[in-house]
Coordinates of N, CA and C in Angstrom, one line a residue:
X1 N -28.3 37.8 241.4 CA -28.9 37.0 240.6 C -27.9 36.9 239.2
X2 N -27.1 36.0 238.7 CA -26.6 36.0 237.6 C -27.7 35.7 236.2
X3 N -26.6 36.0 235.4 CA -27.3 36.4 234.3 C -27.6 35.3 233.3
X4 N -29.0 34.9 232.8 CA -29.8 33.6 232.5 C -29.3 33.6 230.6
X5 N -28.8 32.7 229.8 CA -29.1 32.5 228.6 C -30.6 32.3 228.1
X6 N -30.8 33.2 226.7 CA -32.4 32.8 226.9 C -32.3 31.3 226.3
X7 N -33.5 30.7 226.1 CA -33.8 29.1 226.0 C -34.7 29.5 224.5
X8 N -34.6 28.5 223.8 CA -35.5 28.4 222.6 C -36.4 27.8 223.3
X9 N -37.8 28.3 222.9 CA -39.3 27.4 223.3 C -39.5 27.0 221.8
X10 N -39.5 27.9 220.9 CA -40.1 27.3 219.4 C -39.7 28.0 218.1
X11 N -39.8 27.5 217.1 CA -38.9 28.0 216.1 C -39.5 27.3 214.9
X12 N -40.5 27.6 213.6 CA -40.2 27.4 212.7 C -40.1 27.9 211.6
X13 N -38.8 28.8 211.2 CA -38.4 29.0 210.3 C -38.8 30.6 210.0
X14 N -39.7 31.3 211.1 CA -40.4 32.4 210.5 C -40.7 33.0 212.0
X15 N -41.1 32.5 213.1 CA -41.7 32.8 214.7 C -40.8 31.8 214.9
X16 N -39.7 33.0 216.2 CA -39.2 32.3 217.0 C -39.6 32.6 218.7
X17 N -39.7 31.8 219.3 CA -39.7 32.1 221.3 C -38.7 31.8 221.8
X18 N -38.0 32.9 222.9 CA -37.4 32.9 223.4 C -37.5 33.4 224.8
X19 N -37.6 31.9 226.0 CA -37.5 32.3 227.3 C -36.1 33.3 227.6
X20 N -36.5 34.4 228.4 CA -35.3 35.5 228.6 C -35.8 35.2 230.3
X21 N -34.3 35.6 231.1 CA -34.6 36.0 232.6 C -35.8 36.6 233.0
X22 N -36.4 37.8 232.4 CA -37.4 38.5 232.5 C -39.1 38.0 231.9
X23 N -38.2 37.0 231.1 CA -40.1 36.7 230.4 C -40.0 36.0 228.9
X24 N -40.4 36.3 227.9 CA -40.2 35.7 226.8 C -40.0 36.5 225.7
X25 N -39.5 36.5 224.7 CA -39.1 37.3 223.6 C -39.5 36.5 222.1
X26 N -40.5 37.2 221.9 CA -41.0 36.5 220.7 C -40.9 37.6 219.1
X27 N -39.6 36.8 218.3 CA -39.2 37.3 217.1 C -40.2 36.5 216.0
X28 N -39.8 37.7 214.9 CA -40.9 37.8 213.9 C -40.1 37.7 212.3
X29 N -39.5 37.0 211.7 CA -38.8 36.9 210.5 C -39.2 37.2 209.5
X30 N -40.6 37.2 209.5 CA -41.3 37.8 207.9 C -41.4 38.9 207.7
X31 N -41.7 39.8 206.3 CA -41.8 40.3 206.3 C -43.6 41.8 206.4
X32 N -43.9 40.5 207.2 CA -45.5 41.5 207.5 C -45.4 41.4 209.1
X33 N -46.6 41.8 209.8 CA -46.8 41.7 211.4 C -47.6 40.3 211.1
X34 N -46.8 39.7 212.5 CA -47.4 38.4 212.7 C -48.0 38.4 213.7
X35 N -49.4 37.4 214.2 CA -50.1 37.7 214.9 C -50.2 36.0 215.7
X36 N -49.5 35.9 216.8 CA -49.6 34.5 217.4 C -50.7 34.5 218.4
X37 N -51.2 33.4 218.0 CA -52.5 33.3 218.6 C -52.3 32.1 219.6
X38 N -53.2 31.9 220.4 CA -53.2 30.2 221.5 C -53.5 29.3 220.6
X39 N -54.3 29.7 219.3 CA -54.9 28.3 218.9 C -54.0 27.8 217.8
X40 N -52.8 28.1 217.9 CA -51.8 27.2 217.4 C -51.4 26.1 218.3
X41 N -51.4 25.5 218.6 CA -50.9 24.4 219.3 C -50.0 24.0 219.8
X42 N -48.5 24.3 218.7 CA -47.2 24.4 218.8 C -46.9 25.2 219.6
X43 N -47.2 26.3 219.3 CA -46.8 27.7 220.5 C -47.4 27.7 221.8
X44 N -49.0 27.3 221.7 CA -49.6 26.8 223.3 C -49.3 25.9 224.0
X45 N -48.3 25.0 223.5 CA -47.5 23.6 224.2 C -46.2 24.1 224.6
X46 N -45.6 25.1 223.6 CA -44.2 25.5 224.0 C -44.3 26.4 224.9
X47 N -45.4 27.0 225.1 CA -45.1 28.2 226.1 C -45.4 28.0 227.3
X48 N -46.2 26.4 227.4 CA -46.6 26.0 228.9 C -45.5 25.8 230.3
X49 N -44.5 25.8 229.9 CA -43.0 25.7 230.1 C -42.8 27.2 230.9
X50 N -43.4 28.3 230.9 CA -42.9 29.6 231.3 C -44.0 29.7 232.6
X51 N -43.2 30.8 233.0 CA -44.1 30.9 234.8 C -45.6 31.7 234.1
X52 N -46.7 31.1 234.7 CA -48.0 31.6 234.8 C -48.4 33.0 235.2
X53 N -48.8 33.6 234.4 CA -49.4 35.2 235.1 C -49.1 36.0 233.5
X54 N -48.9 37.3 233.8 CA -49.2 38.4 233.2 C -47.9 38.9 232.3
X55 N -47.7 38.8 230.9 CA -46.4 39.8 230.7 C -46.7 40.8 229.7
X56 N -45.8 42.0 229.9 CA -46.4 43.0 228.8 C -45.2 44.1 228.6
X57 N -45.0 44.3 227.0 CA -43.6 45.1 226.9 C -44.2 46.9 227.7
X58 N -43.3 47.5 227.7 CA -43.6 48.8 227.9 C -43.9 49.8 227.0
X59 N -44.2 49.2 225.2 CA -44.1 50.1 224.1 C -45.8 50.9 224.4
X60 N -46.8 50.2 225.0 CA -48.3 50.9 224.9 C -49.0 50.3 223.8
X61 N -48.6 50.0 222.8 CA -49.2 49.4 221.9 C -49.9 48.4 221.9
X62 N -51.5 48.4 221.6 CA -52.4 47.4 221.2 C -51.4 45.5 221.3
X63 N -52.1 45.1 222.1 CA -51.8 43.4 221.8 C -50.3 43.0 221.8
X64 N -50.2 44.0 223.1 CA -48.5 44.0 223.5 C -48.3 43.2 224.9
X65 N -49.1 42.3 225.1 CA -49.5 41.8 226.1 C -49.8 40.0 226.2
X66 N -49.4 39.5 226.8 CA -49.5 38.1 227.0 C -50.1 37.5 228.5
X67 N -51.5 36.6 228.1 CA -51.9 36.2 229.5 C -50.8 34.6 229.2
X68 N -50.3 34.1 230.0 CA -49.9 32.7 230.6 C -50.4 32.0 231.4
X69 N -50.7 30.5 231.1 CA -51.5 29.6 231.9 C -50.7 28.4 232.7
X70 N -51.7 27.3 233.1 CA -51.7 26.1 232.7 C -51.2 25.7 231.3
X71 N -51.7 26.4 230.7 CA -52.6 25.5 229.5 C -51.5 26.3 228.3
X72 N -50.4 27.2 228.3 CA -50.3 27.9 227.3 C -49.8 29.4 227.1
X73 N -50.1 29.6 226.1 CA -50.3 31.1 225.6 C -51.9 30.7 225.7
X74 N -52.5 32.3 226.2 CA -54.0 32.6 226.0 C -54.4 33.9 225.4
X75 N -53.5 34.2 225.0 CA -54.1 35.8 223.9 C -53.1 35.9 223.2
X76 N -53.4 36.5 222.4 CA -53.1 37.1 221.0 C -51.8 38.1 221.3
X77 N -50.7 37.7 220.7 CA -49.6 38.8 220.3 C -49.4 39.3 219.3
X78 N -49.1 40.9 218.8 CA -48.5 41.4 217.4 C -47.4 41.4 217.4
X79 N -46.8 41.0 216.6 CA -45.1 41.0 216.6 C -45.0 42.2 215.0
X80 N -44.2 43.0 215.0 CA -43.9 43.9 213.8 C -42.6 43.2 212.8
X81 N -43.5 43.3 211.5 CA -42.7 42.6 210.5 C -40.9 42.7 211.0
X82 N -40.6 42.0 211.0 CA -39.1 42.1 210.7 C -38.7 42.6 212.6
X83 N -39.3 41.9 213.2 CA -39.0 42.5 214.5 C -39.3 41.5 215.6
X84 N -39.2 42.0 216.7 CA -39.3 41.3 218.0 C -39.9 42.0 219.1
X85 N -40.4 41.3 219.9 CA -41.3 42.0 221.3 C -40.8 41.2 222.3
X86 N -40.2 41.7 223.6 CA -39.8 41.5 224.8 C -40.7 41.4 225.7
X87 N -41.8 40.4 226.0 CA -42.6 40.4 227.1 C -42.1 39.8 228.4
X88 N -42.5 40.8 229.5 CA -41.6 40.9 230.6 C -42.7 40.7 231.6
X89 N -42.5 39.2 232.5 CA -43.5 39.2 233.7 C -43.9 40.2 234.2
X90 N -44.9 40.6 234.3 CA -45.5 41.3 235.6 C -46.4 41.2 236.5
X91 N -46.9 40.1 236.3 CA -47.6 39.7 237.7 C -48.3 38.6 237.8
X92 N -49.0 37.9 238.5 CA -49.8 36.5 238.3 C -50.6 36.8 237.6
X93 N -51.8 35.3 237.3 CA -52.7 35.8 236.9 C -54.0 36.0 237.6
X94 N -53.8 36.3 238.9 CA -55.0 37.2 239.9 C -54.7 37.9 239.5
X95 N -53.8 38.6 239.1 CA -54.0 40.2 239.1 C -55.1 40.4 237.9
X96 N -55.4 39.8 236.9 CA -56.0 40.2 236.1 C -57.7 40.2 236.2
X97 N -57.9 41.3 236.2 CA -59.5 41.5 236.4 C -60.2 40.9 235.4
X98 N -61.6 40.0 235.6 CA -62.2 39.8 234.6 C -63.9 40.5 234.5
X99 N -63.9 41.5 233.1 CA -64.7 42.4 233.2 C -66.0 41.3 232.8
X100 N -66.0 41.0 231.6 CA -67.5 39.8 231.3 C -67.2 39.1 230.1
X101 N -67.8 38.0 230.5 CA -68.1 36.8 229.7 C -69.3 37.2 228.5
X102 N -68.9 37.2 227.1 CA -70.3 37.4 226.2 C -70.6 35.9 225.3
X103 N -71.4 35.4 225.6 CA -71.5 34.2 224.9 C -71.9 34.4 223.6
X104 N -71.1 34.5 222.7 CA -71.6 35.0 221.2 C -71.5 34.0 220.3
X105 N -72.0 33.7 219.4 CA -72.5 32.4 218.4 C -71.5 32.4 217.6
X106 N -71.5 31.1 216.8 CA -69.9 30.9 215.9 C -70.0 32.4 214.8
X107 N -71.3 32.5 214.0 CA -71.4 33.4 212.7 C -72.1 34.9 213.6
X108 N -72.0 35.1 214.6 CA -72.3 36.1 215.5 C -72.0 37.8 214.5
X109 N -72.8 38.2 214.3 CA -72.0 39.8 213.9 C -71.4 40.6 214.6
X110 N -72.2 40.8 216.2 CA -71.4 41.5 217.1 C -69.8 40.7 217.3
X111 N -69.7 39.3 217.1 CA -68.2 39.1 217.5 C -67.3 39.0 216.0
X112 N -67.9 39.0 214.8 CA -67.2 39.3 213.7 C -67.0 41.4 214.1
X113 N -67.7 42.2 214.7 CA -67.5 43.2 215.0 C -66.2 43.4 215.6
X114 N -66.5 42.6 216.9 CA -65.3 42.7 217.6 C -63.8 41.7 217.1
X115 N -64.5 41.2 216.7 CA -62.4 40.7 215.7 C -62.2 41.9 214.7
X116 N -63.3 42.7 214.0 CA -62.3 43.3 213.3 C -61.6 44.8 214.3
X117 N -62.6 45.6 214.8 CA -62.2 46.6 215.9 C -61.2 46.1 216.5
X118 N -60.6 45.0 216.7 CA -59.7 44.1 217.2 C -59.5 44.5 218.9
X119 N -61.0 44.5 219.3 CA -61.7 44.4 220.5 C -61.8 43.2 221.1
X120 N -60.9 42.2 221.1 CA -60.4 40.7 221.4 C -59.5 41.2 222.9
X121 N -60.3 40.0 224.2 CA -60.0 40.4 225.0 C -58.6 39.4 225.8
X122 N -58.7 39.3 226.5 CA -57.0 38.3 227.2 C -57.3 37.1 226.7
X123 N -58.4 36.2 226.0 CA -58.2 35.1 225.6 C -58.8 34.8 224.0
X124 N -59.0 35.8 223.8 CA -59.3 35.6 221.9 C -59.6 34.0 221.6
X125 N -60.8 33.8 222.1 CA -61.7 32.3 221.7 C -61.9 32.3 220.2
X126 N -61.5 33.6 219.7 CA -62.1 33.1 218.6 C -61.2 32.4 217.3
X127 N -62.0 31.2 216.7 CA -61.3 30.4 215.2 C -61.7 30.7 214.4
X128 N -61.4 32.4 213.9 CA -62.0 32.7 212.4 C -60.4 32.3 211.5

């Protein structure tokens, strides 16, 4: 297989997404950590072109994996200040095991606790 040039999917002056041969690179030009959320419509729409599946880097750091479906990015990814994360596709969506669905209310204290301890799962449905 030949080498593929990265393809720009999204850029807003601070955050950039590039499709690479192995997956997707997320670039943060800000001086602070960036939390990339699926709630950002522009990012979610831009990632719809990626192959559906699970993407991970090899760092072992929290929030360094992504779930991409037909709807685009479905999970939160943290990108370090003035840095980049290269997420490589590791498997299909079917490789993700569903543990539990917790129907938590909009102002539920448990929901806020889960958010504060950064224990949100691969779909991060919070709209805080």
